[in-house]
Amino acid sequence: MPRVKVPRKSTAIDMTAMCDVAFLLLTFFIMTSKPRIEDPVPVDTPGAAEEQTLPEKDIAIITVGSGKAFFNMEGAEARKELLVQMGEKYKIGFTPTEAKAFTTVDNVTVPIAQLKQYLAASSEERKQMNPGIPTDSVSNELYNWIHEARVVTKNMYDKELRVSIKGDSKEEYPTMQRIIAILQKQKVNKFSLITTLRGK
């Protein structure tokens, strides 16, 4: 008696749930990721064999490159307050629109006298405006940015501001010495250096 052939059926897997999970993960990573801050000048950071991530708040980053210094502080509300403090110190009134624009700026790259013009410029025009913050003995604006940022952090969060220096590996020693001297003048003897992770 001949055997009855059972027709073969292809297996069907419902991928709807898998697609939902994939899109949920993708959405999560897009919403929680932080965009990379573009440096005002090319900075080739020195290499390091160990990795330690920077905190996301209560931190100020001083970028040093091409003999210039730039300042950045994390936190939108803290930045607004910092701009108000600096405006009072230098007798410059900033509008709410300028304060809002300041919260989106990656780095302070100009002297405070040019800051209003810098905030009114487009993002492309801002890239061309990067003379750096004065650090000389006549007009040491970087000292004031750091000092006021420390005061704002203490008043708002009751924490000490952490300072990190992101310096070019080929930067000349006198420039770095000047930045460290500014920190030591405020008794900030503990700070971190930002490096790039490289193989041992």
PDB file of N, CA, C and O in Angstrom, residues 108-186:
ATOM      1  N   VAL A 108      32.510  79.043  25.122  1.00  0.00           N
ATOM      2  CA  VAL A 108      32.725  80.488  25.079  1.00  0.00           C
ATOM      3  C   VAL A 108      34.056  80.666  24.372  1.00  0.00           C
ATOM      4  O   VAL A 108      35.092  80.237  24.874  1.00  0.00           O
ATOM      5  N   THR A 109      34.030  81.283  23.181  1.00  0.00           N
ATOM      6  CA  THR A 109      35.240  81.381  22.366  1.00  0.00           C
ATOM      7  C   THR A 109      35.690  82.812  22.123  1.00  0.00           C
ATOM      8  O   THR A 109      36.651  83.031  21.399  1.00  0.00           O
ATOM      9  N   VAL A 110      34.966  83.775  22.708  1.00  0.00           N
ATOM     10  CA  VAL A 110      35.286  85.191  22.462  1.00  0.00           C
ATOM     11  C   VAL A 110      35.398  85.937  23.794  1.00  0.00           C
ATOM     12  O   VAL A 110      34.843  85.497  24.800  1.00  0.00           O
ATOM     13  N   PRO A 111      36.085  87.080  23.789  1.00  0.00           N
ATOM     14  CA  PRO A 111      36.073  87.930  24.990  1.00  0.00           C
ATOM     15  C   PRO A 111      34.649  88.396  25.281  1.00  0.00           C
ATOM     16  O   PRO A 111      33.820  88.482  24.382  1.00  0.00           O
ATOM     17  N   ILE A 112      34.365  88.717  26.510  1.00  0.00           N
ATOM     18  CA  ILE A 112      32.991  89.057  26.904  1.00  0.00           C
ATOM     19  C   ILE A 112      32.473  90.310  26.198  1.00  0.00           C
ATOM     20  O   ILE A 112      31.274  90.459  25.982  1.00  0.00           O
ATOM     21  N   ALA A 113      33.357  91.205  25.785  1.00  0.00           N
ATOM     22  CA  ALA A 113      32.941  92.399  25.051  1.00  0.00           C
ATOM     23  C   ALA A 113      32.321  92.041  23.702  1.00  0.00           C
ATOM     24  O   ALA A 113      31.506  92.787  23.167  1.00  0.00           O
ATOM     25  N   GLN A 114      32.704  90.886  23.136  1.00  0.00           N
ATOM     26  CA  GLN A 114      32.183  90.441  21.831  1.00  0.00           C
ATOM     27  C   GLN A 114      31.070  89.395  21.975  1.00  0.00           C
ATOM     28  O   GLN A 114      30.569  88.887  20.976  1.00  0.00           O
ATOM     29  N   LEU A 115      30.673  89.088  23.203  1.00  0.00           N
ATOM     30  CA  LEU A 115      29.731  87.989  23.423  1.00  0.00           C
ATOM     31  C   LEU A 115      28.343  88.278  22.863  1.00  0.00           C
ATOM     32  O   LEU A 115      27.695  87.383  22.305  1.00  0.00           O
ATOM     33  N   LYS A 116      27.867  89.504  22.957  1.00  0.00           N
ATOM     34  CA  LYS A 116      26.551  89.856  22.401  1.00  0.00           C
ATOM     35  C   LYS A 116      26.536  89.633  20.886  1.00  0.00           C
ATOM     36  O   LYS A 116      25.589  89.065  20.337  1.00  0.00           O
ATOM     37  N   GLN A 117      27.588  90.087  20.219  1.00  0.00           N
ATOM     38  CA  GLN A 117      27.707  89.906  18.766  1.00  0.00           C
ATOM     39  C   GLN A 117      27.789  88.418  18.425  1.00  0.00           C
ATOM     40  O   GLN A 117      27.192  87.957  17.454  1.00  0.00           O
ATOM     41  N   TYR A 118      28.506  87.661  19.251  1.00  0.00           N
ATOM     42  CA  TYR A 118      28.667  86.220  19.034  1.00  0.00           C
ATOM     43  C   TYR A 118      27.323  85.489  19.159  1.00  0.00           C
ATOM     44  O   TYR A 118      26.991  84.626  18.351  1.00  0.00           O
ATOM     45  N   LEU A 119      26.525  85.849  20.167  1.00  0.00           N
ATOM     46  CA  LEU A 119      25.234  85.207  20.384  1.00  0.00           C
ATOM     47  C   LEU A 119      24.231  85.556  19.295  1.00  0.00           C
ATOM     48  O   LEU A 119      23.339  84.762  18.985  1.00  0.00           O
ATOM     49  N   ALA A 120      24.363  86.737  18.690  1.00  0.00           N
ATOM     50  CA  ALA A 120      23.458  87.155  17.615  1.00  0.00           C
ATOM     51  C   ALA A 120      23.827  86.519  16.271  1.00  0.00           C
ATOM     52  O   ALA A 120      23.000  86.478  15.355  1.00  0.00           O
ATOM     53  N   ALA A 121      25.040  85.999  16.153  1.00  0.00           N
ATOM     54  CA  ALA A 121      25.513  85.423  14.881  1.00  0.00           C
ATOM     55  C   ALA A 121      24.909  84.040  14.653  1.00  0.00           C
ATOM     56  O   ALA A 121      24.450  83.376  15.581  1.00  0.00           O
ATOM     57  N   SER A 122      24.942  83.589  13.398  1.00  0.00           N
ATOM     58  CA  SER A 122      24.476  82.242  13.054  1.00  0.00           C
ATOM     59  C   SER A 122      25.552  81.234  13.452  1.00  0.00           C
ATOM     60  O   SER A 122      26.696  81.594  13.746  1.00  0.00           O
ATOM     61  N   SER A 123      25.192  79.946  13.441  1.00  0.00           N
ATOM     62  CA  SER A 123      26.150  78.902  13.851  1.00  0.00           C
ATOM     63  C   SER A 123      27.367  78.858  12.934  1.00  0.00           C
ATOM     64  O   SER A 123      28.475  78.581  13.377  1.00  0.00           O
ATOM     65  N   GLU A 124      27.174  79.160  11.639  1.00  0.00           N
ATOM     66  CA  GLU A 124      28.306  79.172  10.702  1.00  0.00           C
ATOM     67  C   GLU A 124      29.222  80.362  10.967  1.00  0.00           C
ATOM     68  O   GLU A 124      30.445  80.230  10.884  1.00  0.00           O
ATOM     69  N   GLU A 125      28.625  81.509  11.286  1.00  0.00           N
ATOM     70  CA  GLU A 125      29.434  82.698  11.589  1.00  0.00           C
ATOM     71  C   GLU A 125      30.198  82.515  12.895  1.00  0.00           C
ATOM     72  O   GLU A 125      31.318  83.011  13.036  1.00  0.00           O
ATOM     73  N   ARG A 126      29.591  81.796  13.841  1.00  0.00           N
ATOM     74  CA  ARG A 126      30.258  81.568  15.130  1.00  0.00           C
ATOM     75  C   ARG A 126      31.539  80.755  14.975  1.00  0.00           C
ATOM     76  O   ARG A 126      32.487  80.948  15.728  1.00  0.00           O
ATOM     77  N   LYS A 127      31.558  79.855  13.997  1.00  0.00           N
ATOM     78  CA  LYS A 127      32.760  79.026  13.790  1.00  0.00           C
ATOM     79  C   LYS A 127      33.968  79.869  13.391  1.00  0.00           C
ATOM     80  O   LYS A 127      35.110  79.489  13.643  1.00  0.00           O
ATOM     81  N   GLN A 128      33.702  81.009  12.763  1.00  0.00           N
ATOM     82  CA  GLN A 128      34.788  81.899  12.341  1.00  0.00           C
ATOM     83  C   GLN A 128      35.249  82.815  13.477  1.00  0.00           C
ATOM     84  O   GLN A 128      36.320  83.401  13.407  1.00  0.00           O
ATOM     85  N   MET A 129      34.413  82.926  14.506  1.00  0.00           N
ATOM     86  CA  MET A 129      34.723  83.824  15.622  1.00  0.00           C
ATOM     87  C   MET A 129      35.295  83.015  16.785  1.00  0.00           C
ATOM     88  O   MET A 129      34.561  82.539  17.628  1.00  0.00           O
ATOM     89  N   ASN A 130      36.597  82.852  16.819  1.00  0.00           N
ATOM     90  CA  ASN A 130      37.186  82.121  17.942  1.00  0.00           C
ATOM     91  C   ASN A 130      38.565  82.657  18.318  1.00  0.00           C
ATOM     92  O   ASN A 130      39.546  81.933  18.279  1.00  0.00           O
ATOM     93  N   PRO A 131      38.614  83.935  18.742  1.00  0.00           N
ATOM     94  CA  PRO A 131      39.907  84.461  19.187  1.00  0.00           C
ATOM     95  C   PRO A 131      40.341  83.918  20.541  1.00  0.00           C
ATOM     96  O   PRO A 131      41.494  84.071  20.941  1.00  0.00           O
ATOM     97  N   GLY A 132      39.413  83.285  21.260  1.00  0.00           N
ATOM     98  CA  GLY A 132      39.736  82.742  22.575  1.00  0.00           C
ATOM     99  C   GLY A 132      39.439  83.731  23.696  1.00  0.00           C
ATOM    100  O   GLY A 132      39.230  84.922  23.453  1.00  0.00           O
ATOM    101  N   ILE A 133      39.417  83.212  24.912  1.00  0.00           N
ATOM    102  CA  ILE A 133      39.165  84.046  26.095  1.00  0.00           C
ATOM    103  C   ILE A 133      40.511  84.592  26.580  1.00  0.00           C
ATOM    104  O   ILE A 133      41.473  83.818  26.716  1.00  0.00           O
ATOM    105  N   PRO A 134      40.591  85.890  26.846  1.00  0.00           N
ATOM    106  CA  PRO A 134      41.857  86.456  27.343  1.00  0.00           C
ATOM    107  C   PRO A 134      42.317  85.799  28.654  1.00  0.00           C
ATOM    108  O   PRO A 134      41.520  85.607  29.568  1.00  0.00           O
ATOM    109  N   THR A 135      43.600  85.454  28.699  1.00  0.00           N
ATOM    110  CA  THR A 135      44.165  84.809  29.893  1.00  0.00           C
ATOM    111  C   THR A 135      45.389  85.569  30.401  1.00  0.00           C
ATOM    112  O   THR A 135      46.092  85.065  31.284  1.00  0.00           O
ATOM    113  N   ASP A 136      45.659  86.740  29.829  1.00  0.00           N
ATOM    114  CA  ASP A 136      46.855  87.474  30.250  1.00  0.00           C
ATOM    115  C   ASP A 136      46.612  88.223  31.557  1.00  0.00           C
ATOM    116  O   ASP A 136      45.495  88.275  32.062  1.00  0.00           O
ATOM    117  N   SER A 137      47.663  88.823  32.075  1.00  0.00           N
ATOM    118  CA  SER A 137      47.567  89.496  33.374  1.00  0.00           C
ATOM    119  C   SER A 137      46.744  90.781  33.309  1.00  0.00           C
ATOM    120  O   SER A 137      46.179  91.214  34.299  1.00  0.00           O
ATOM    121  N   VAL A 138      46.636  91.390  32.124  1.00  0.00           N
ATOM    122  CA  VAL A 138      45.876  92.629  31.971  1.00  0.00           C
ATOM    123  C   VAL A 138      44.374  92.343  32.013  1.00  0.00           C
ATOM    124  O   VAL A 138      43.620  92.978  32.732  1.00  0.00           O
ATOM    125  N   SER A 139      43.942  91.387  31.207  1.00  0.00           N
ATOM    126  CA  SER A 139      42.516  91.037  31.141  1.00  0.00           C
ATOM    127  C   SER A 139      42.373  89.523  31.273  1.00  0.00           C
ATOM    128  O   SER A 139      42.348  88.803  30.282  1.00  0.00           O
ATOM    129  N   ASN A 140      42.298  89.062  32.506  1.00  0.00           N
ATOM    130  CA  ASN A 140      42.228  87.623  32.753  1.00  0.00           C
ATOM    131  C   ASN A 140      40.765  87.196  32.880  1.00  0.00           C
ATOM    132  O   ASN A 140      40.272  86.907  33.965  1.00  0.00           O
ATOM    133  N   GLU A 141      40.062  87.168  31.740  1.00  0.00           N
ATOM    134  CA  GLU A 141      38.638  86.828  31.750  1.00  0.00           C
ATOM    135  C   GLU A 141      38.403  85.356  32.090  1.00  0.00           C
ATOM    136  O   GLU A 141      37.375  85.026  32.670  1.00  0.00           O
ATOM    137  N   LEU A 142      39.331  84.494  31.717  1.00  0.00           N
ATOM    138  CA  LEU A 142      39.155  83.065  32.019  1.00  0.00           C
ATOM    139  C   LEU A 142      39.060  82.855  33.526  1.00  0.00           C
ATOM    140  O   LEU A 142      38.260  82.030  33.990  1.00  0.00           O
ATOM    141  N   TYR A 143      39.859  83.607  34.284  1.00  0.00           N
ATOM    142  CA  TYR A 143      39.797  83.527  35.750  1.00  0.00           C
ATOM    143  C   TYR A 143      38.374  83.808  36.227  1.00  0.00           C
ATOM    144  O   TYR A 143      37.831  83.106  37.075  1.00  0.00           O
ATOM    145  N   ASN A 144      37.753  84.844  35.668  1.00  0.00           N
ATOM    146  CA  ASN A 144      36.403  85.229  36.087  1.00  0.00           C
ATOM    147  C   ASN A 144      35.353  84.214  35.652  1.00  0.00           C
ATOM    148  O   ASN A 144      34.402  83.957  36.390  1.00  0.00           O
ATOM    149  N   TRP A 145      35.498  83.641  34.448  1.00  0.00           N
ATOM    150  CA  TRP A 145      34.554  82.605  34.013  1.00  0.00           C
ATOM    151  C   TRP A 145      34.590  81.419  34.979  1.00  0.00           C
ATOM    152  O   TRP A 145      33.549  80.908  35.388  1.00  0.00           O
ATOM    153  N   ILE A 146      35.791  80.995  35.345  1.00  0.00           N
ATOM    154  CA  ILE A 146      35.943  79.848  36.255  1.00  0.00           C
ATOM    155  C   ILE A 146      35.395  80.200  37.636  1.00  0.00           C
ATOM    156  O   ILE A 146      34.646  79.429  38.241  1.00  0.00           O
ATOM    157  N   HIS A 147      35.758  81.386  38.130  1.00  0.00           N
ATOM    158  CA  HIS A 147      35.324  81.790  39.469  1.00  0.00           C
ATOM    159  C   HIS A 147      33.805  81.874  39.560  1.00  0.00           C
ATOM    160  O   HIS A 147      33.190  81.335  40.493  1.00  0.00           O
ATOM    161  N   GLU A 148      33.186  82.549  38.587  1.00  0.00           N
ATOM    162  CA  GLU A 148      31.723  82.696  38.609  1.00  0.00           C
ATOM    163  C   GLU A 148      31.022  81.352  38.413  1.00  0.00           C
ATOM    164  O   GLU A 148      29.969  81.118  39.000  1.00  0.00           O
ATOM    165  N   ALA A 149      31.596  80.475  37.604  1.00  0.00           N
ATOM    166  CA  ALA A 149      31.021  79.132  37.410  1.00  0.00           C
ATOM    167  C   ALA A 149      31.055  78.344  38.717  1.00  0.00           C
ATOM    168  O   ALA A 149      30.105  77.621  39.047  1.00  0.00           O
ATOM    169  N   ARG A 150      32.126  78.507  39.490  1.00  0.00           N
ATOM    170  CA  ARG A 150      32.227  77.834  40.785  1.00  0.00           C
ATOM    171  C   ARG A 150      31.183  78.372  41.760  1.00  0.00           C
ATOM    172  O   ARG A 150      30.559  77.613  42.493  1.00  0.00           O
ATOM    173  N   VAL A 151      30.993  79.691  41.748  1.00  0.00           N
ATOM    174  CA  VAL A 151      29.998  80.320  42.632  1.00  0.00           C
ATOM    175  C   VAL A 151      28.593  79.843  42.270  1.00  0.00           C
ATOM    176  O   VAL A 151      27.798  79.482  43.145  1.00  0.00           O
ATOM    177  N   VAL A 152      28.279  79.805  40.960  1.00  0.00           N
ATOM    178  CA  VAL A 152      26.955  79.367  40.490  1.00  0.00           C
ATOM    179  C   VAL A 152      26.691  77.924  40.893  1.00  0.00           C
ATOM    180  O   VAL A 152      25.615  77.586  41.395  1.00  0.00           O
ATOM    181  N   THR A 153      27.668  77.055  40.699  1.00  0.00           N
ATOM    182  CA  THR A 153      27.509  75.629  41.041  1.00  0.00           C
ATOM    183  C   THR A 153      27.286  75.451  42.538  1.00  0.00           C
ATOM    184  O   THR A 153      26.447  74.656  42.958  1.00  0.00           O
ATOM    185  N   LYS A 154      28.020  76.202  43.333  1.00  0.00           N
ATOM    186  CA  LYS A 154      27.877  76.111  44.794  1.00  0.00           C
ATOM    187  C   LYS A 154      26.503  76.607  45.231  1.00  0.00           C
ATOM    188  O   LYS A 154      25.840  75.988  46.065  1.00  0.00           O
ATOM    189  N   ASN A 155      26.048  77.725  44.646  1.00  0.00           N
ATOM    190  CA  ASN A 155      24.754  78.303  45.027  1.00  0.00           C
ATOM    191  C   ASN A 155      23.576  77.450  44.559  1.00  0.00           C
ATOM    192  O   ASN A 155      22.588  77.314  45.268  1.00  0.00           O
ATOM    193  N   MET A 156      23.666  76.898  43.353  1.00  0.00           N
ATOM    194  CA  MET A 156      22.539  76.155  42.785  1.00  0.00           C
ATOM    195  C   MET A 156      22.454  74.712  43.263  1.00  0.00           C
ATOM    196  O   MET A 156      21.380  74.198  43.525  1.00  0.00           O
ATOM    197  N   TYR A 157      23.613  74.057  43.345  1.00  0.00           N
ATOM    198  CA  TYR A 157      23.617  72.612  43.635  1.00  0.00           C
ATOM    199  C   TYR A 157      24.299  72.253  44.958  1.00  0.00           C
ATOM    200  O   TYR A 157      24.325  71.084  45.329  1.00  0.00           O
ATOM    201  N   ASP A 158      24.919  73.252  45.618  1.00  0.00           N
ATOM    202  CA  ASP A 158      25.671  73.023  46.850  1.00  0.00           C
ATOM    203  C   ASP A 158      26.760  71.966  46.631  1.00  0.00           C
ATOM    204  O   ASP A 158      26.954  71.060  47.445  1.00  0.00           O
ATOM    205  N   LYS A 159      27.434  72.083  45.489  1.00  0.00           N
ATOM    206  CA  LYS A 159      28.530  71.165  45.153  1.00  0.00           C
ATOM    207  C   LYS A 159      29.701  71.971  44.623  1.00  0.00           C
ATOM    208  O   LYS A 159      29.534  73.090  44.143  1.00  0.00           O
ATOM    209  N   GLU A 160      30.877  71.365  44.701  1.00  0.00           N
ATOM    210  CA  GLU A 160      32.068  71.995  44.136  1.00  0.00           C
ATOM    211  C   GLU A 160      32.122  71.695  42.640  1.00  0.00           C
ATOM    212  O   GLU A 160      31.871  70.567  42.221  1.00  0.00           O
ATOM    213  N   LEU A 161      32.449  72.696  41.858  1.00  0.00           N
ATOM    214  CA  LEU A 161      32.574  72.516  40.414  1.00  0.00           C
ATOM    215  C   LEU A 161      33.841  71.733  40.102  1.00  0.00           C
ATOM    216  O   LEU A 161      34.919  72.043  40.612  1.00  0.00           O
ATOM    217  N   ARG A 162      33.696  70.691  39.279  1.00  0.00           N
ATOM    218  CA  ARG A 162      34.862  69.934  38.830  1.00  0.00           C
ATOM    219  C   ARG A 162      35.390  70.550  37.540  1.00  0.00           C
ATOM    220  O   ARG A 162      34.615  70.898  36.662  1.00  0.00           O
ATOM    221  N   VAL A 163      36.692  70.687  37.460  1.00  0.00           N
ATOM    222  CA  VAL A 163      37.317  71.322  36.301  1.00  0.00           C
ATOM    223  C   VAL A 163      38.141  70.289  35.540  1.00  0.00           C
ATOM    224  O   VAL A 163      38.890  69.523  36.136  1.00  0.00           O
ATOM    225  N   SER A 164      37.970  70.287  34.210  1.00  0.00           N
ATOM    226  CA  SER A 164      38.763  69.419  33.340  1.00  0.00           C
ATOM    227  C   SER A 164      39.432  70.269  32.276  1.00  0.00           C
ATOM    228  O   SER A 164      38.845  71.241  31.793  1.00  0.00           O
ATOM    229  N   ILE A 165      40.652  69.895  31.930  1.00  0.00           N
ATOM    230  CA  ILE A 165      41.393  70.597  30.879  1.00  0.00           C
ATOM    231  C   ILE A 165      41.521  69.655  29.683  1.00  0.00           C
ATOM    232  O   ILE A 165      41.986  68.526  29.819  1.00  0.00           O
ATOM    233  N   LYS A 166      41.082  70.139  28.532  1.00  0.00           N
ATOM    234  CA  LYS A 166      41.216  69.388  27.286  1.00  0.00           C
ATOM    235  C   LYS A 166      42.242  70.117  26.437  1.00  0.00           C
ATOM    236  O   LYS A 166      41.941  71.107  25.787  1.00  0.00           O
ATOM    237  N   GLY A 167      43.474  69.647  26.509  1.00  0.00           N
ATOM    238  CA  GLY A 167      44.563  70.345  25.833  1.00  0.00           C
ATOM    239  C   GLY A 167      45.123  69.559  24.668  1.00  0.00           C
ATOM    240  O   GLY A 167      45.101  68.329  24.659  1.00  0.00           O
ATOM    241  N   ASP A 168      45.611  70.284  23.690  1.00  0.00           N
ATOM    242  CA  ASP A 168      46.263  69.665  22.533  1.00  0.00           C
ATOM    243  C   ASP A 168      47.600  69.073  22.988  1.00  0.00           C
ATOM    244  O   ASP A 168      48.336  69.694  23.757  1.00  0.00           O
ATOM    245  N   SER A 169      47.901  67.874  22.508  1.00  0.00           N
ATOM    246  CA  SER A 169      49.150  67.200  22.919  1.00  0.00           C
ATOM    247  C   SER A 169      50.386  67.949  22.423  1.00  0.00           C
ATOM    248  O   SER A 169      51.468  67.794  22.968  1.00  0.00           O
ATOM    249  N   LYS A 170      50.217  68.785  21.407  1.00  0.00           N
ATOM    250  CA  LYS A 170      51.353  69.549  20.867  1.00  0.00           C
ATOM    251  C   LYS A 170      51.364  71.000  21.360  1.00  0.00           C
ATOM    252  O   LYS A 170      52.110  71.823  20.849  1.00  0.00           O
ATOM    253  N   GLU A 171      50.508  71.307  22.320  1.00  0.00           N
ATOM    254  CA  GLU A 171      50.434  72.682  22.837  1.00  0.00           C
ATOM    255  C   GLU A 171      51.711  73.034  23.589  1.00  0.00           C
ATOM    256  O   GLU A 171      52.286  72.195  24.290  1.00  0.00           O
ATOM    257  N   GLU A 172      52.147  74.270  23.455  1.00  0.00           N
ATOM    258  CA  GLU A 172      53.375  74.720  24.112  1.00  0.00           C
ATOM    259  C   GLU A 172      53.162  74.820  25.623  1.00  0.00           C
ATOM    260  O   GLU A 172      52.081  75.163  26.092  1.00  0.00           O
ATOM    261  N   TYR A 173      54.226  74.554  26.355  1.00  0.00           N
ATOM    262  CA  TYR A 173      54.172  74.507  27.812  1.00  0.00           C
ATOM    263  C   TYR A 173      53.710  75.815  28.453  1.00  0.00           C
ATOM    264  O   TYR A 173      52.887  75.788  29.374  1.00  0.00           O
ATOM    265  N   PRO A 174      54.189  77.004  27.999  1.00  0.00           N
ATOM    266  CA  PRO A 174      53.763  78.255  28.668  1.00  0.00           C
ATOM    267  C   PRO A 174      52.248  78.464  28.665  1.00  0.00           C
ATOM    268  O   PRO A 174      51.699  79.001  29.637  1.00  0.00           O
ATOM    269  N   THR A 175      51.571  78.022  27.601  1.00  0.00           N
ATOM    270  CA  THR A 175      50.109  78.175  27.551  1.00  0.00           C
ATOM    271  C   THR A 175      49.450  77.343  28.640  1.00  0.00           C
ATOM    272  O   THR A 175      48.579  77.831  29.364  1.00  0.00           O
ATOM    273  N   MET A 176      49.855  76.070  28.749  1.00  0.00           N
ATOM    274  CA  MET A 176      49.285  75.181  29.769  1.00  0.00           C
ATOM    275  C   MET A 176      49.653  75.677  31.178  1.00  0.00           C
ATOM    276  O   MET A 176      48.834  75.614  32.090  1.00  0.00           O
ATOM    277  N   GLN A 177      50.858  76.177  31.329  1.00  0.00           N
ATOM    278  CA  GLN A 177      51.297  76.697  32.631  1.00  0.00           C
ATOM    279  C   GLN A 177      50.427  77.880  33.051  1.00  0.00           C
ATOM    280  O   GLN A 177      50.064  78.014  34.223  1.00  0.00           O
ATOM    281  N   ARG A 178      50.056  78.731  32.080  1.00  0.00           N
ATOM    282  CA  ARG A 178      49.212  79.886  32.364  1.00  0.00           C
ATOM    283  C   ARG A 178      47.825  79.444  32.830  1.00  0.00           C
ATOM    284  O   ARG A 178      47.273  80.014  33.762  1.00  0.00           O
ATOM    285  N   ILE A 179      47.268  78.407  32.190  1.00  0.00           N
ATOM    286  CA  ILE A 179      45.938  77.905  32.563  1.00  0.00           C
ATOM    287  C   ILE A 179      45.979  77.305  33.966  1.00  0.00           C
ATOM    288  O   ILE A 179      45.107  77.565  34.797  1.00  0.00           O
ATOM    289  N   ILE A 180      47.005  76.514  34.259  1.00  0.00           N
ATOM    290  CA  ILE A 180      47.130  75.883  35.577  1.00  0.00           C
ATOM    291  C   ILE A 180      47.344  76.947  36.656  1.00  0.00           C
ATOM    292  O   ILE A 180      46.819  76.846  37.764  1.00  0.00           O
ATOM    293  N   ALA A 181      48.092  78.001  36.323  1.00  0.00           N
ATOM    294  CA  ALA A 181      48.313  79.097  37.276  1.00  0.00           C
ATOM    295  C   ALA A 181      47.001  79.804  37.608  1.00  0.00           C
ATOM    296  O   ALA A 181      46.773  80.205  38.758  1.00  0.00           O
ATOM    297  N   ILE A 182      46.111  79.943  36.613  1.00  0.00           N
ATOM    298  CA  ILE A 182      44.798  80.554  36.849  1.00  0.00           C
ATOM    299  C   ILE A 182      43.995  79.711  37.835  1.00  0.00           C
ATOM    300  O   ILE A 182      43.330  80.231  38.732  1.00  0.00           O
ATOM    301  N   LEU A 183      44.060  78.382  37.670  1.00  0.00           N
ATOM    302  CA  LEU A 183      43.346  77.483  38.585  1.00  0.00           C
ATOM    303  C   LEU A 183      43.947  77.543  39.988  1.00  0.00           C
ATOM    304  O   LEU A 183      43.222  77.584  40.983  1.00  0.00           O
ATOM    305  N   GLN A 184      45.264  77.540  40.076  1.00  0.00           N
ATOM    306  CA  GLN A 184      45.923  77.566  41.380  1.00  0.00           C
ATOM    307  C   GLN A 184      45.672  78.878  42.121  1.00  0.00           C
ATOM    308  O   GLN A 184      45.629  78.904  43.346  1.00  0.00           O
ATOM    309  N   LYS A 185      45.485  79.956  41.360  1.00  0.00           N
ATOM    310  CA  LYS A 185      45.189  81.252  41.967  1.00  0.00           C
ATOM    311  C   LYS A 185      43.856  81.200  42.707  1.00  0.00           C
ATOM    312  O   LYS A 185      43.644  81.921  43.674  1.00  0.00           O
ATOM    313  N   GLN A 186      42.956  80.308  42.266  1.00  0.00           N
ATOM    314  CA  GLN A 186      41.663  80.134  42.931  1.00  0.00           C
ATOM    315  C   GLN A 186      41.687  78.946  43.895  1.00  0.00           C
ATOM    316  O   GLN A 186      40.645  78.502  44.344  1.00  0.00           O
TER     317      GLN A 186
END
